[in-house]
Structures are given as C-alpha cells and as structure tokens.
Amino acid sequence: MADKSPKNRWLPKRIVLLRHGETSDDSGGGDGISPSHSTPLSRRGAEQAKRAGALIRDLLDQSCPSWKIYVYVSPFECTRSTLREMGCAFPASRLIGVREECRVREQDFGNFQDPQKIRHLKEVRDKFGRFFFRFPEGESGADVYDRVSSFLESMWRDIDMQRFPHGGDDSELNLIIVSHGLAIRIFLMRWFRWTVEQFERLKSPKDCEFRVMQLGEGGEYSLAVHHDEGRLRAWGLSADMVAEQKLRAGSRSHQEAAAGEEEEVLWYRTFFGAADGDEDTSATRGGAGEG
C-alpha cells in the first residue's frame, strides 16, 4: 500500500512534465527574426496541446474521482499557449492555481537567432556534449541545471508549507510543469541525481509528449509507475537507470531508498581501493610493513 504518513499525505501524487506543442518555427512558418520567447504554436501544435490535456485528464480520472492540479508554466509564448489549449480539458474547480516560472524556460540560445547559424551550433553541440556546450550569448546545459535546481528548492518549499490545498486524504494533488525539452531532461537529471554521462543518453520529449513521475508504494517518485520498461529504454534510460526506477516504484521506504542508492551508483567504484580485509593493503601502499 502507498505510504499514508502525515508527510506523504501532502505530497503530490504525480509530477507531470509536459513539453510544449509544435511552434511556427518548427513547422517552417517562422521568420527567424522574432525572439524565441515570443514564437507562437503552429495550428498543429495547438491540436497537440488539446490532445495532451485530454490524455492527462484521462490519467487523473482513472486514478481518483477527486483530484486537483497545480501548474507551473514557462513564460514563453509556446508554453503559455500550450497551457491555454490543454486547459480546456480541466474544469476550473479542479485547478488550485497557476504560476509562471521563469526558471523552467527554454535554454537561452542568444538573442535574435539566425536559423542556419543555430543549426550549425547544434551540430557542434552534439559533438561537444549537450550539457557543457555554451551557445554564444546564451546558456549551457550546466547553466540550465543551476536554475532548475533553484526551482526545485522553491517547489519543495511550496510542498512543505502546504501551499497546495487539495482536500486531504480523499483527494490527489498533481503538479503539472509545462516546459521545454532540455529543461525537462535537466529536471529529471537533477531529481534522480543522474550523472552527466547518463544525461547525455536521454532523448528529448517530442512535441506535447509528457513524462509522469508518480509516487511508488514506498513513497519515492518513479517514472516506472506509469511508464513501462520499453518506453523508458526508448527515452534513453540505460538498463541500470531503468532498474533504479523500478526500485523506486516498489515498496521500499525513504531510508531503504537512501541506503540502496549506495549500491546502485557504481560508476565511481573503480576509483577506490578494495574494502578493508579484502587484500593486503600494505602492498598497494608502497610496501610499508614487511620488507
């Protein structure tokens, strides 16, 4: 059974990360001159947003008859428009509130962008590495990581201060974050403490595709509660990353999860010597002792 402790009673049941719909630039209708933050959705993007809203609504209806949502949205026109279109699926009585959140905005690529130059820079980024490559006059993935980390701290304060009144035990709170492809991957990286190498594996969500982080039986959030292994692997998660998500989805407690992470994170193990008693450490430390 799910953890019903007083602390978990106030935790969101789900955190849904939704990428915006197709923009006019994506569809070939942009002029390449307008600032990226003001680029609108294409007609197809608006339809994608409506379908995404209906899919999320169905997910919530199937889980609990009494649910509430609170929304964080990037200030870009494409994300605000996505929220407007998807919002048609949600009765106003189910909405706790909406907050425009600048820290989940798109990665800054610079000011007025030349499409050909941006395409070239993205090719260079793919060779250099998405996390550390910095666009001229813009941001690197590492910069986005810093502001998403700041947002996460604020979001947890909102939860701890119980700023999302949702009816208590008989109602489910769901947070929806309408954001962008890189910001969503960085959010997951930060939440699950994935390495840069693991981040580089991840594929960006498609237009209006969403990732559902849901509370498992032990009170840990996991992608494996709502999504199956095939979907997680298609998104770029390695076998080890999928296994860790399955553990989070299970019945272990917060304390067991913290202890388990020591066993799951293996990438650094070869940096250190053997455990005490496993071998004659005196020989590995330059022959101190017997001559």
PDB file of N, CA, C and O in Angstrom, residues 125-126 128-133 185 189 195-203 236:
ATOM      1  N   ARG A 125      27.335  21.353 -30.878  1.00  0.00           N
ATOM      2  CA  ARG A 125      26.956  20.939 -29.523  1.00  0.00           C
ATOM      3  C   ARG A 125      26.866  19.424 -29.396  1.00  0.00           C
ATOM      4  O   ARG A 125      27.283  18.837 -28.394  1.00  0.00           O
ATOM      5  N   ASP A 126      26.303  18.780 -30.420  1.00  0.00           N
ATOM      6  CA  ASP A 126      26.160  17.321 -30.364  1.00  0.00           C
ATOM      7  C   ASP A 126      27.515  16.634 -30.295  1.00  0.00           C
ATOM      8  O   ASP A 126      27.649  15.571 -29.681  1.00  0.00           O
ATOM      9  N   PHE A 128      30.325  18.199 -29.051  1.00  0.00           N
ATOM     10  CA  PHE A 128      30.999  18.680 -27.843  1.00  0.00           C
ATOM     11  C   PHE A 128      30.385  18.066 -26.585  1.00  0.00           C
ATOM     12  O   PHE A 128      31.089  17.753 -25.613  1.00  0.00           O
ATOM     13  N   GLY A 129      29.053  17.908 -26.619  1.00  0.00           N
ATOM     14  CA  GLY A 129      28.312  17.433 -25.447  1.00  0.00           C
ATOM     15  C   GLY A 129      27.241  18.438 -25.076  1.00  0.00           C
ATOM     16  O   GLY A 129      27.523  19.635 -24.917  1.00  0.00           O
ATOM     17  N   ARG A 130      26.009  17.985 -24.924  1.00  0.00           N
ATOM     18  CA  ARG A 130      24.885  18.880 -24.712  1.00  0.00           C
ATOM     19  C   ARG A 130      24.941  19.593 -23.365  1.00  0.00           C
ATOM     20  O   ARG A 130      24.438  20.700 -23.224  1.00  0.00           O
ATOM     21  N   PHE A 131      25.542  18.966 -22.374  1.00  0.00           N
ATOM     22  CA  PHE A 131      25.499  19.538 -21.037  1.00  0.00           C
ATOM     23  C   PHE A 131      26.435  20.727 -20.889  1.00  0.00           C
ATOM     24  O   PHE A 131      26.070  21.748 -20.296  1.00  0.00           O
ATOM     25  N   PHE A 132      27.641  20.626 -21.402  1.00  0.00           N
ATOM     26  CA  PHE A 132      28.644  21.665 -21.164  1.00  0.00           C
ATOM     27  C   PHE A 132      28.765  22.692 -22.293  1.00  0.00           C
ATOM     28  O   PHE A 132      29.356  23.751 -22.086  1.00  0.00           O
ATOM     29  N   PHE A 133      28.216  22.400 -23.470  1.00  0.00           N
ATOM     30  CA  PHE A 133      28.355  23.343 -24.579  1.00  0.00           C
ATOM     31  C   PHE A 133      27.548  24.602 -24.300  1.00  0.00           C
ATOM     32  O   PHE A 133      26.366  24.554 -23.977  1.00  0.00           O
ATOM     33  N   ARG A 185      14.584  17.347 -19.309  1.00  0.00           N
ATOM     34  CA  ARG A 185      15.649  16.349 -19.084  1.00  0.00           C
ATOM     35  C   ARG A 185      16.543  16.761 -17.916  1.00  0.00           C
ATOM     36  O   ARG A 185      16.974  15.923 -17.116  1.00  0.00           O
ATOM     37  N   MET A 189      17.272  14.768 -14.480  1.00  0.00           N
ATOM     38  CA  MET A 189      18.661  14.551 -14.066  1.00  0.00           C
ATOM     39  C   MET A 189      18.889  15.022 -12.641  1.00  0.00           C
ATOM     40  O   MET A 189      19.489  14.321 -11.816  1.00  0.00           O
ATOM     41  N   THR A 195      24.110  11.220 -13.563  1.00  0.00           N
ATOM     42  CA  THR A 195      25.388  11.813 -13.939  1.00  0.00           C
ATOM     43  C   THR A 195      25.265  12.533 -15.281  1.00  0.00           C
ATOM     44  O   THR A 195      24.281  12.370 -16.010  1.00  0.00           O
ATOM     45  N   VAL A 196      26.298  13.307 -15.620  1.00  0.00           N
ATOM     46  CA  VAL A 196      26.321  13.971 -16.929  1.00  0.00           C
ATOM     47  C   VAL A 196      26.284  12.924 -18.038  1.00  0.00           C
ATOM     48  O   VAL A 196      25.584  13.088 -19.049  1.00  0.00           O
ATOM     49  N   GLU A 197      27.027  11.847 -17.860  1.00  0.00           N
ATOM     50  CA  GLU A 197      27.041  10.787 -18.868  1.00  0.00           C
ATOM     51  C   GLU A 197      25.645  10.193 -19.055  1.00  0.00           C
ATOM     52  O   GLU A 197      25.214   9.938 -20.189  1.00  0.00           O
ATOM     53  N   GLN A 198      24.918   9.988 -17.971  1.00  0.00           N
ATOM     54  CA  GLN A 198      23.554   9.469 -18.076  1.00  0.00           C
ATOM     55  C   GLN A 198      22.630  10.490 -18.729  1.00  0.00           C
ATOM     56  O   GLN A 198      21.757  10.131 -19.528  1.00  0.00           O
ATOM     57  N   PHE A 199      22.824  11.763 -18.401  1.00  0.00           N
ATOM     58  CA  PHE A 199      22.015  12.808 -19.037  1.00  0.00           C
ATOM     59  C   PHE A 199      22.204  12.811 -20.548  1.00  0.00           C
ATOM     60  O   PHE A 199      21.238  12.962 -21.313  1.00  0.00           O
ATOM     61  N   GLU A 200      23.436  12.646 -20.995  1.00  0.00           N
ATOM     62  CA  GLU A 200      23.716  12.698 -22.426  1.00  0.00           C
ATOM     63  C   GLU A 200      23.017  11.582 -23.195  1.00  0.00           C
ATOM     64  O   GLU A 200      22.834  11.669 -24.409  1.00  0.00           O
ATOM     65  N   ARG A 201      22.599  10.536 -22.510  1.00  0.00           N
ATOM     66  CA  ARG A 201      21.884   9.437 -23.151  1.00  0.00           C
ATOM     67  C   ARG A 201      20.435   9.801 -23.477  1.00  0.00           C
ATOM     68  O   ARG A 201      19.816   9.201 -24.362  1.00  0.00           O
ATOM     69  N   LEU A 202      19.873  10.759 -22.732  1.00  0.00           N
ATOM     70  CA  LEU A 202      18.440  10.994 -22.776  1.00  0.00           C
ATOM     71  C   LEU A 202      17.984  11.642 -24.083  1.00  0.00           C
ATOM     72  O   LEU A 202      18.658  12.521 -24.619  1.00  0.00           O
ATOM     73  N   LYS A 203      16.854  11.204 -24.567  1.00  0.00           N
ATOM     74  CA  LYS A 203      16.251  11.798 -25.760  1.00  0.00           C
ATOM     75  C   LYS A 203      15.227  12.851 -25.324  1.00  0.00           C
ATOM     76  O   LYS A 203      14.523  12.689 -24.332  1.00  0.00           O
ATOM     77  N   GLY A 236      15.942   6.661 -23.678  1.00  0.00           N
ATOM     78  CA  GLY A 236      17.385   6.757 -23.492  1.00  0.00           C
ATOM     79  C   GLY A 236      17.896   6.265 -22.157  1.00  0.00           C
ATOM     80  O   GLY A 236      19.100   6.311 -21.905  1.00  0.00           O
TER      81      GLY A 236
END
